[in-house]
Amino acid sequence: TTVYFTDGFEGGNFSQWTNGTSGTGTATVQTAVVNKGTHAAQLTNAAGQSIQVSTNLTGTSTVSYTRFYFRFSSLSAATLIALGQDASGHNQWIMYYDGGRLDIYFWNGAGTRYDMYSNSNVVSANTWYSIEVETNQATNGHGEVWLNGTSIGAFNGDLSQTQGYGKLVLDNEVTGTAYFDDVIVSNGYNGPAS
């Protein structure tokens, strides 16, 4: 397995995230609420704010697996959780929290979108969840998403791209706090962190 990016935030900062943080909210690496180890990222917004952290990816293959842990302090509104883009900023996959459900959209280079929705009420507040997104960016491609190691949806379709997977963004767009930990992008399935 080739690892393209990994960060458990144990360095106590966002130094591995090449684009750093952006937005009007607050991004910190803290030690009070963690999934594994001693540190995790905290993205906090007051009303009307948003905050994100992102990194460029290099050398990714056609097949990629992006795993991260997330936890929301409250689940009052729909919010973007994470997204994968190419180096030019075109969305390749995007994941939302939406009323207890996860909504995931995949795109190919021609702009065709494939939609995937988890069952209802799979996510609760103040609980850590492992999310993993597979994209096989081929004409006979495959998209799949796992929640805590259990597949919540999969499809086959044309996911071919002009540019490969080049950017990962973690995001909070609603009032309150989102936590992220144990991020890894590789060319093989990672599964929940042991």
Tab-separated table of C-alpha atoms in Angstrom:
chain	number	residue	atom	x	y	z
A	1	THR	CA	0.000	0.000	0.000
A	2	THR	CA	1.221	3.480	-0.884
A	3	VAL	CA	0.309	6.251	1.570
A	4	TYR	CA	-0.099	9.690	-0.032
A	5	PHE	CA	-0.996	11.586	3.132
A	6	THR	CA	-1.468	10.822	6.814
A	7	ASP	CA	-2.002	12.977	9.876
A	8	GLY	CA	-3.222	12.088	13.344
A	9	PHE	CA	-2.477	15.679	14.432
A	10	GLU	CA	0.065	14.355	16.930
A	11	GLY	CA	2.430	17.167	15.902
A	12	GLY	CA	0.032	19.554	17.620
A	13	ASN	CA	-0.488	21.721	14.531
A	14	PHE	CA	-1.621	21.793	10.896
A	15	SER	CA	1.921	21.846	9.438
A	16	GLN	CA	1.246	18.800	7.221
A	17	TRP	CA	-1.774	20.518	5.632
A	18	THR	CA	-0.123	22.343	2.759
A	19	ASN	CA	-2.950	24.873	2.276
A	20	GLY	CA	-3.456	25.437	6.011
A	21	THR	CA	-6.775	26.693	7.292
A	22	SER	CA	-9.234	29.108	5.713
A	23	GLY	CA	-12.504	30.698	6.754
A	24	THR	CA	-13.825	32.886	9.540
A	25	GLY	CA	-14.135	30.131	12.175
A	26	THR	CA	-11.372	28.802	14.417
A	27	ALA	CA	-9.164	25.797	13.665
A	28	THR	CA	-7.027	24.369	16.454
A	29	VAL	CA	-5.294	21.126	17.346
A	30	GLN	CA	-6.383	20.200	20.867
A	31	THR	CA	-6.021	17.377	23.405
A	32	ALA	CA	-9.427	17.303	25.165
A	33	VAL	CA	-11.454	15.381	22.530
A	34	VAL	CA	-9.457	12.814	20.560
A	35	ASN	CA	-10.149	9.567	18.745
A	36	LYS	CA	-6.670	8.033	19.061
A	37	GLY	CA	-3.364	9.329	20.397
A	38	THR	CA	-3.239	12.643	22.228
A	39	HIS	CA	-4.343	15.257	19.634
A	40	ALA	CA	-7.185	15.905	17.196
A	41	ALA	CA	-8.290	18.805	15.000
A	42	GLN	CA	-11.110	21.055	16.189
A	43	LEU	CA	-13.037	23.271	13.721
A	44	THR	CA	-15.351	25.668	15.564
A	45	ASN	CA	-17.761	28.290	14.230
A	46	ALA	CA	-19.902	30.993	15.734
A	47	ALA	CA	-23.109	31.853	13.876
A	48	GLY	CA	-22.489	32.651	10.215
A	49	GLN	CA	-18.927	31.327	10.177
A	50	SER	CA	-17.233	28.464	8.326
A	51	ILE	CA	-13.776	26.938	8.631
A	52	GLN	CA	-11.779	24.376	6.668
A	53	VAL	CA	-8.340	22.809	6.527
A	54	SER	CA	-6.930	21.382	3.298
A	55	THR	CA	-3.862	19.754	1.825
A	56	ASN	CA	-2.557	19.139	-1.667
A	57	LEU	CA	-1.938	15.503	-2.624
A	58	THR	CA	0.770	14.360	-5.022
A	59	GLY	CA	1.405	11.074	-6.773
A	60	THR	CA	-2.063	9.619	-6.159
A	61	SER	CA	-3.118	6.664	-8.283
A	62	THR	CA	-6.382	6.017	-10.120
A	63	VAL	CA	-7.637	4.162	-7.042
A	64	SER	CA	-7.663	6.051	-3.743
A	65	TYR	CA	-9.015	5.470	-0.262
A	66	THR	CA	-9.512	8.456	2.049
A	67	ARG	CA	-10.179	7.584	5.692
A	68	PHE	CA	-10.742	10.021	8.544
A	69	TYR	CA	-12.531	10.118	11.877
A	70	PHE	CA	-15.058	12.838	12.616
A	71	ARG	CA	-17.257	13.869	15.518
A	72	PHE	CA	-19.803	16.702	15.777
A	73	SER	CA	-20.623	18.447	19.037
A	74	SER	CA	-24.152	19.118	17.766
A	75	LEU	CA	-26.086	18.088	14.688
A	76	SER	CA	-28.556	20.881	14.169
A	77	ALA	CA	-28.054	21.632	10.487
A	78	ALA	CA	-26.776	20.091	7.277
A	79	THR	CA	-23.059	20.638	6.765
A	80	LEU	CA	-20.255	19.761	4.433
A	81	ILE	CA	-17.872	17.278	6.121
A	82	ALA	CA	-15.129	16.620	3.576
A	83	LEU	CA	-14.380	16.750	-0.119
A	84	GLY	CA	-11.829	15.569	-2.636
A	85	GLN	CA	-10.821	17.722	-5.594
A	86	ASP	CA	-8.299	17.776	-8.397
A	87	ALA	CA	-5.416	20.259	-8.331
A	88	SER	CA	-7.570	22.811	-10.202
A	89	GLY	CA	-10.298	22.741	-7.546
A	90	HIS	CA	-12.891	20.644	-9.391
A	91	ASN	CA	-14.905	18.436	-7.030
A	92	GLN	CA	-14.338	14.688	-7.432
A	93	TRP	CA	-16.291	13.621	-4.323
A	94	ILE	CA	-18.048	15.502	-1.553
A	95	MET	CA	-19.697	14.366	1.670
A	96	TYR	CA	-22.447	16.091	3.652
A	97	TYR	CA	-24.097	15.420	6.964
A	98	ASP	CA	-27.832	15.859	6.396
A	99	GLY	CA	-30.287	15.182	9.225
A	100	GLY	CA	-28.690	12.006	10.570
A	101	ARG	CA	-27.795	10.777	7.099
A	102	LEU	CA	-24.600	10.974	5.050
A	103	ASP	CA	-24.961	12.237	1.481
A	104	ILE	CA	-22.020	11.541	-0.832
A	105	TYR	CA	-21.659	12.762	-4.411
A	106	PHE	CA	-19.035	11.625	-6.925
A	107	TRP	CA	-18.158	13.297	-10.240
A	108	ASN	CA	-16.208	12.287	-13.305
A	109	GLY	CA	-14.155	14.609	-15.501
A	110	ALA	CA	-17.151	15.273	-17.777
A	111	GLY	CA	-19.195	16.527	-14.809
A	112	THR	CA	-21.514	13.509	-14.508
A	113	ARG	CA	-22.600	13.118	-10.879
A	114	TYR	CA	-23.312	9.899	-8.988
A	115	ASP	CA	-25.293	10.205	-5.737
A	116	MET	CA	-25.072	7.930	-2.703
A	117	TYR	CA	-27.086	8.214	0.514
A	118	SER	CA	-26.659	6.300	3.758
A	119	ASN	CA	-29.601	5.060	5.787
A	120	SER	CA	-31.228	7.594	8.117
A	121	ASN	CA	-29.933	8.264	11.630
A	122	VAL	CA	-26.519	6.634	11.188
A	123	VAL	CA	-24.704	9.560	12.839
A	124	SER	CA	-25.216	10.954	16.356
A	125	ALA	CA	-23.660	13.897	18.171
A	126	ASN	CA	-20.599	13.488	20.415
A	127	THR	CA	-19.557	10.160	18.865
A	128	TRP	CA	-16.459	9.370	16.810
A	129	TYR	CA	-17.061	7.783	13.403
A	130	SER	CA	-14.635	6.300	10.904
A	131	ILE	CA	-15.452	7.295	7.332
A	132	GLU	CA	-13.646	5.886	4.305
A	133	VAL	CA	-14.243	6.934	0.690
A	134	GLU	CA	-13.006	4.842	-2.246
A	135	THR	CA	-12.756	6.293	-5.728
A	136	ASN	CA	-11.596	4.254	-8.708
A	137	GLN	CA	-11.249	6.965	-11.344
A	138	ALA	CA	-11.578	4.748	-14.423
A	139	THR	CA	-14.173	4.512	-17.200
A	140	ASN	CA	-15.349	1.311	-15.476
A	141	GLY	CA	-14.834	2.937	-12.091
A	142	HIS	CA	-16.169	2.291	-8.618
A	143	GLY	CA	-17.208	4.441	-5.684
A	144	GLU	CA	-17.816	3.140	-2.169
A	145	VAL	CA	-18.135	4.553	1.342
A	146	TRP	CA	-17.633	2.791	4.675
A	147	LEU	CA	-18.886	3.935	8.077
A	148	ASN	CA	-16.990	2.278	10.963
A	149	GLY	CA	-15.806	-0.409	8.545
A	150	THR	CA	-19.253	-1.284	7.163
A	151	SER	CA	-20.070	-0.371	3.570
A	152	ILE	CA	-22.988	2.067	3.442
A	153	GLY	CA	-23.162	2.196	-0.339
A	154	ALA	CA	-21.331	1.403	-3.564
A	155	PHE	CA	-21.789	1.883	-7.291
A	156	ASN	CA	-20.000	1.227	-10.575
A	157	GLY	CA	-19.761	3.883	-13.240
A	158	ASP	CA	-17.510	6.112	-15.310
A	159	LEU	CA	-15.385	8.038	-12.786
A	160	SER	CA	-12.570	8.822	-15.227
A	161	GLN	CA	-10.818	12.142	-14.658
A	162	THR	CA	-8.632	14.511	-16.649
A	163	GLN	CA	-6.655	15.251	-13.481
A	164	GLY	CA	-6.149	12.876	-10.566
A	165	TYR	CA	-7.153	13.309	-6.935
A	166	GLY	CA	-5.101	16.314	-5.828
A	167	LYS	CA	-6.664	17.956	-2.768
A	168	LEU	CA	-8.408	16.893	0.453
A	169	VAL	CA	-10.558	19.345	2.427
A	170	LEU	CA	-12.054	18.855	5.910
A	171	ASP	CA	-14.824	21.309	6.668
A	172	ASN	CA	-17.334	22.701	9.152
A	173	GLU	CA	-19.972	25.105	7.807
A	174	VAL	CA	-22.375	25.290	10.750
A	175	THR	CA	-22.428	26.804	14.232
A	176	GLY	CA	-20.627	24.565	16.712
A	177	THR	CA	-17.640	22.252	16.646
A	178	ALA	CA	-16.492	19.431	14.396
A	179	TYR	CA	-13.531	17.246	15.335
A	180	PHE	CA	-11.304	15.291	12.937
A	181	ASP	CA	-8.585	12.740	13.635
A	182	ASP	CA	-6.520	9.926	12.084
A	183	VAL	CA	-6.610	11.021	8.431
A	184	ILE	CA	-5.025	8.812	5.787
A	185	VAL	CA	-5.101	8.813	1.973
A	186	SER	CA	-3.665	5.725	0.272
A	187	ASN	CA	-4.165	3.350	-2.660
A	188	GLY	CA	-5.528	0.550	-0.457
A	189	TYR	CA	-8.374	0.120	1.988
A	190	ASN	CA	-7.335	1.379	5.449
A	191	GLY	CA	-10.292	0.383	7.637
A	192	PRO	CA	-10.968	1.821	11.093
A	193	ALA	CA	-7.820	2.644	13.084
A	194	SER	CA	-7.036	-0.019	15.657
